[in-house]
PDB file of C-alpha atoms in Angstrom:
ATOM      1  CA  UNK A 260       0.000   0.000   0.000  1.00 53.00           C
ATOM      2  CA  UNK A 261       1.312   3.511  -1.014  1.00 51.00           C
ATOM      3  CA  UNK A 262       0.272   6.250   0.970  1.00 49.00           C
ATOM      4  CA  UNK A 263       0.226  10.109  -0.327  1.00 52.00           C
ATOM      5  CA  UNK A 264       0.892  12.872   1.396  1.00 51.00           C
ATOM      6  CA  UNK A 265      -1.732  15.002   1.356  1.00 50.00           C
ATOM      7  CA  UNK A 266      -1.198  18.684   2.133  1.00 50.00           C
ATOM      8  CA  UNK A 267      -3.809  19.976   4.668  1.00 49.00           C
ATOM      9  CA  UNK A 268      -6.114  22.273   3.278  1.00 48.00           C
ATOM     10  CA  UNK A 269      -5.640  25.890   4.724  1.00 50.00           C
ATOM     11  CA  UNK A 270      -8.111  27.011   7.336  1.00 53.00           C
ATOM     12  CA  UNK A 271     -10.691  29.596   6.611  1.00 50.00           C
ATOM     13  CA  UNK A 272     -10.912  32.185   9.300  1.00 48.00           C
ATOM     14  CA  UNK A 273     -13.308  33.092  10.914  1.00 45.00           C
ATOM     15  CA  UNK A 274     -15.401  36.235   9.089  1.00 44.00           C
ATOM     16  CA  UNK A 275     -15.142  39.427  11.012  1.00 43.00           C
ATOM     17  CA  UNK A 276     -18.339  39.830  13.362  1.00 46.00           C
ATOM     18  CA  UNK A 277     -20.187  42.770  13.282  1.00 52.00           C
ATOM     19  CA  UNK A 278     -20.020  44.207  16.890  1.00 60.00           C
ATOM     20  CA  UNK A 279     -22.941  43.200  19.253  1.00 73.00           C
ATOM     21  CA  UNK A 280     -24.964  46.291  20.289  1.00 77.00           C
ATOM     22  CA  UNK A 281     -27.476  46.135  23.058  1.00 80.00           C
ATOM     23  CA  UNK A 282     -30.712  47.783  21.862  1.00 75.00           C
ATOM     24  CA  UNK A 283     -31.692  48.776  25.050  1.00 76.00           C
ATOM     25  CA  UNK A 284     -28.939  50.821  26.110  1.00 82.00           C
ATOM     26  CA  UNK A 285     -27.623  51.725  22.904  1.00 87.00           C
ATOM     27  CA  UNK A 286     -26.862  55.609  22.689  1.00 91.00           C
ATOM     28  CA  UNK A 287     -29.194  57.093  20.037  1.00 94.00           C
ATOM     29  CA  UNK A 288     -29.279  60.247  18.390  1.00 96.00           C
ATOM     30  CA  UNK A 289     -32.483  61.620  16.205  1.00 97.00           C
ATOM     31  CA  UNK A 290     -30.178  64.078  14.447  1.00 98.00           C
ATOM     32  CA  UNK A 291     -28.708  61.728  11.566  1.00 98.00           C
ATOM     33  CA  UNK A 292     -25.718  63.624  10.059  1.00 98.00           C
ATOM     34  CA  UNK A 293     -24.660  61.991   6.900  1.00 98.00           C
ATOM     35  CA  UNK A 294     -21.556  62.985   5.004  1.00 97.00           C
ATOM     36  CA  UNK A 295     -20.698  61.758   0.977  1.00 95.00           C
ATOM     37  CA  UNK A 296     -17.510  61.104   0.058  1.00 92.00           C
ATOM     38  CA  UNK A 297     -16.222  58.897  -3.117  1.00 86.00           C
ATOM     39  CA  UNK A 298     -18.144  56.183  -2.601  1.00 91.00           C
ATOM     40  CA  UNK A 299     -18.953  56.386   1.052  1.00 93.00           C
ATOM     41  CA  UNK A 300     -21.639  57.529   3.412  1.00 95.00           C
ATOM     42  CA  UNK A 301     -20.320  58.305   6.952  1.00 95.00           C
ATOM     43  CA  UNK A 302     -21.260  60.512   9.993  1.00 97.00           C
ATOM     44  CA  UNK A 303     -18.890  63.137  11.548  1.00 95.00           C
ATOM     45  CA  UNK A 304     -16.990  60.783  13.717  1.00 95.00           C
ATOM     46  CA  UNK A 305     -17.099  57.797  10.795  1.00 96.00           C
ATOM     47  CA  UNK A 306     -20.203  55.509  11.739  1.00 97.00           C
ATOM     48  CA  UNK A 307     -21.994  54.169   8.930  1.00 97.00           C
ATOM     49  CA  UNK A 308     -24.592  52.621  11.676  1.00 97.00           C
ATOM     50  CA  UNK A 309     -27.179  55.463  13.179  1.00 98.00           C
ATOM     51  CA  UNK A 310     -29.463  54.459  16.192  1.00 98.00           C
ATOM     52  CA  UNK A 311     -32.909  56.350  16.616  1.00 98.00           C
ATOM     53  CA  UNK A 312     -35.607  55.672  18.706  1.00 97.00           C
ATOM     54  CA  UNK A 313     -38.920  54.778  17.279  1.00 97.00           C
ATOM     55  CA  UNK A 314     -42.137  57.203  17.311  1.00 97.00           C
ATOM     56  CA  UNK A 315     -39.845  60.203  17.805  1.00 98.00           C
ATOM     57  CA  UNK A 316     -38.918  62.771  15.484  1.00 98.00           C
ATOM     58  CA  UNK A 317     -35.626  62.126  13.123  1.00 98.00           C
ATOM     59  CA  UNK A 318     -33.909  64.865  11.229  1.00 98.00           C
ATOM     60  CA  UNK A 319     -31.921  63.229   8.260  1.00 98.00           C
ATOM     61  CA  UNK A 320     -29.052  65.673   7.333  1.00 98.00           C
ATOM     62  CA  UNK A 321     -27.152  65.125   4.070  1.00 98.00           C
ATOM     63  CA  UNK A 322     -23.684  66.980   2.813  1.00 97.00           C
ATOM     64  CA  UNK A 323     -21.522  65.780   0.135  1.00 96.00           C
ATOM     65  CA  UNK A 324     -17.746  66.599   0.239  1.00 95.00           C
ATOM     66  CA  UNK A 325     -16.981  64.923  -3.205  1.00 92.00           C
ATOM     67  CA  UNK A 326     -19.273  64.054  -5.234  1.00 91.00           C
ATOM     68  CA  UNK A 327     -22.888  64.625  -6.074  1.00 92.00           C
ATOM     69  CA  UNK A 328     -24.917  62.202  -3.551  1.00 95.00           C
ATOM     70  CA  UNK A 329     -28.427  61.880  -2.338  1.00 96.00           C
ATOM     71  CA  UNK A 330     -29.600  59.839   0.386  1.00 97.00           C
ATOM     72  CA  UNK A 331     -32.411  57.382   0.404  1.00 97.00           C
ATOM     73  CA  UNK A 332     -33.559  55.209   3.521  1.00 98.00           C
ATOM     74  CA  UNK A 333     -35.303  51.909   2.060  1.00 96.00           C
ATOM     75  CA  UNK A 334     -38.231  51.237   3.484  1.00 95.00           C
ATOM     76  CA  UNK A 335     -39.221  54.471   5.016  1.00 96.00           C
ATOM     77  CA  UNK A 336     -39.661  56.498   2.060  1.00 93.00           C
ATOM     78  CA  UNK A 337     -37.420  58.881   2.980  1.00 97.00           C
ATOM     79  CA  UNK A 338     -34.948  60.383   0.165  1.00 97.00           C
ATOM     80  CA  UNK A 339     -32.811  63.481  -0.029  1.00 96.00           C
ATOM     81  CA  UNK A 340     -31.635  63.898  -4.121  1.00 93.00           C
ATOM     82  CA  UNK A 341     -29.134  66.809  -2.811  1.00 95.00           C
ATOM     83  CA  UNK A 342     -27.805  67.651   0.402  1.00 96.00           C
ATOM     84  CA  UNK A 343     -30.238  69.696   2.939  1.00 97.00           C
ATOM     85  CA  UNK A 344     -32.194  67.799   5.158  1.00 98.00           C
ATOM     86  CA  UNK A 345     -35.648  66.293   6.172  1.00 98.00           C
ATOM     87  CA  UNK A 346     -37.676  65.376   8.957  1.00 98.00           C
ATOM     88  CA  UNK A 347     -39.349  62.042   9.564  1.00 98.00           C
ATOM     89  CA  UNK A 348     -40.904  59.639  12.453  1.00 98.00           C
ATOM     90  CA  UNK A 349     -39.568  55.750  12.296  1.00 98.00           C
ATOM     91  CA  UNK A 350     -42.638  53.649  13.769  1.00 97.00           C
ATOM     92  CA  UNK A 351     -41.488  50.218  13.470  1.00 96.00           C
ATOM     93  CA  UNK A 352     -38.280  48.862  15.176  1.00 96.00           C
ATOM     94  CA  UNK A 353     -35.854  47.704  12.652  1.00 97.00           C
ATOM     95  CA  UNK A 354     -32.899  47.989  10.098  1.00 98.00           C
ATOM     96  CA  UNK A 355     -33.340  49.945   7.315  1.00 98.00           C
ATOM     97  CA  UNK A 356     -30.817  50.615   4.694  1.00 98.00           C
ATOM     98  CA  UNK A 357     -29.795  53.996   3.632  1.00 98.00           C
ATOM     99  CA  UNK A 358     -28.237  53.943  -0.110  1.00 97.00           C
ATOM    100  CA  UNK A 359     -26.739  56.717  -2.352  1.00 95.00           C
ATOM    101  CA  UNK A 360     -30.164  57.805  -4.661  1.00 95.00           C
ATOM    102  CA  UNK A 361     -28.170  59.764  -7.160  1.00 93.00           C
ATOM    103  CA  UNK A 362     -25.744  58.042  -9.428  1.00 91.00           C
ATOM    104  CA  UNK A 363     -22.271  59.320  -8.773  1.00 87.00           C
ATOM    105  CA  UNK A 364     -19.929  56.597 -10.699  1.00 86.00           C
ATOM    106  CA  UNK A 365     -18.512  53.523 -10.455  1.00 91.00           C
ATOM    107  CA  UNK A 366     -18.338  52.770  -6.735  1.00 88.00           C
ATOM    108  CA  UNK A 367     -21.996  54.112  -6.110  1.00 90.00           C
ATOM    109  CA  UNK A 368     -23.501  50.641  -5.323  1.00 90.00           C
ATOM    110  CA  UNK A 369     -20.886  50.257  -2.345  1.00 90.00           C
ATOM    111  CA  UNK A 370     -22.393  54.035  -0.634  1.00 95.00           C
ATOM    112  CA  UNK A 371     -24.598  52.274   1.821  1.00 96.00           C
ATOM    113  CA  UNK A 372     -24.809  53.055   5.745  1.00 97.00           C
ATOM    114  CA  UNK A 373     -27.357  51.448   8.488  1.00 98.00           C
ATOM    115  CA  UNK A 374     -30.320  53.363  10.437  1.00 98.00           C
ATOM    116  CA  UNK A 375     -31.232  50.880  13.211  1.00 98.00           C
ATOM    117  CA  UNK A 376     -34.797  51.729  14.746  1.00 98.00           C
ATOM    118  CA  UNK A 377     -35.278  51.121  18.008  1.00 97.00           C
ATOM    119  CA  UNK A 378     -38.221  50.801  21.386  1.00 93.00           C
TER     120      UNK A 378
END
């Protein structure tokens, strides 16, 4: 009997983890300050995930640094198609995407940030 040696196949890592937030202390803020940059959405200290509370008030700000953007929050039908800003109230608990609505080139699929609704 002839044996082969077999190399090992490499081992996958592990994918990164998103970090774990607890929704019921999680800091939120109903003034949502996005800024658009070449092909990312960001806030003023670089989150891309926003926490409001549900049922209260949300103003949705929206300035582009480079670039043309707009803003659009699927599910809520909420859209900015320039920077300015608008006022809303989340009902539902939940995860909604926000997506570049105006198309700036070839990275605008990958302008995407989080608003997380919360009780």
């Amino acid at each position: 009997m002839v044996s082969e040696d077999v190399a090992a196949a490499p081992q996958e890592e592990p994918a990164a983890k998103e970090e774990e937030v607890d929704l019921a202390t999680v800091e939120t803020n109903q003034n949502v300050e996005i800024i658009g940059k070449n092909f990312e959405f960001h806030g003023p200290n670089g989150e891309q995930t926003f926490y409001v509370k549900a049922g209260e008030e949300v103003t949705l700000s929206l300035k582009s640094e480079e670039g043309v953007h707009g803003v659009s929050v699927d599910g809520l039908d909420v859209k900015l198609d320039k920077d300015g800003s608008t006022k809303f109230t989340p009902e539902k608990a939940g995860e909604y995407n926000m997506t570049c609505s105006v198309f700036c080139g070839t990275g605008h699929g990958d302008m995407t940030a989080k608003l997380v609704v919360v009780n």
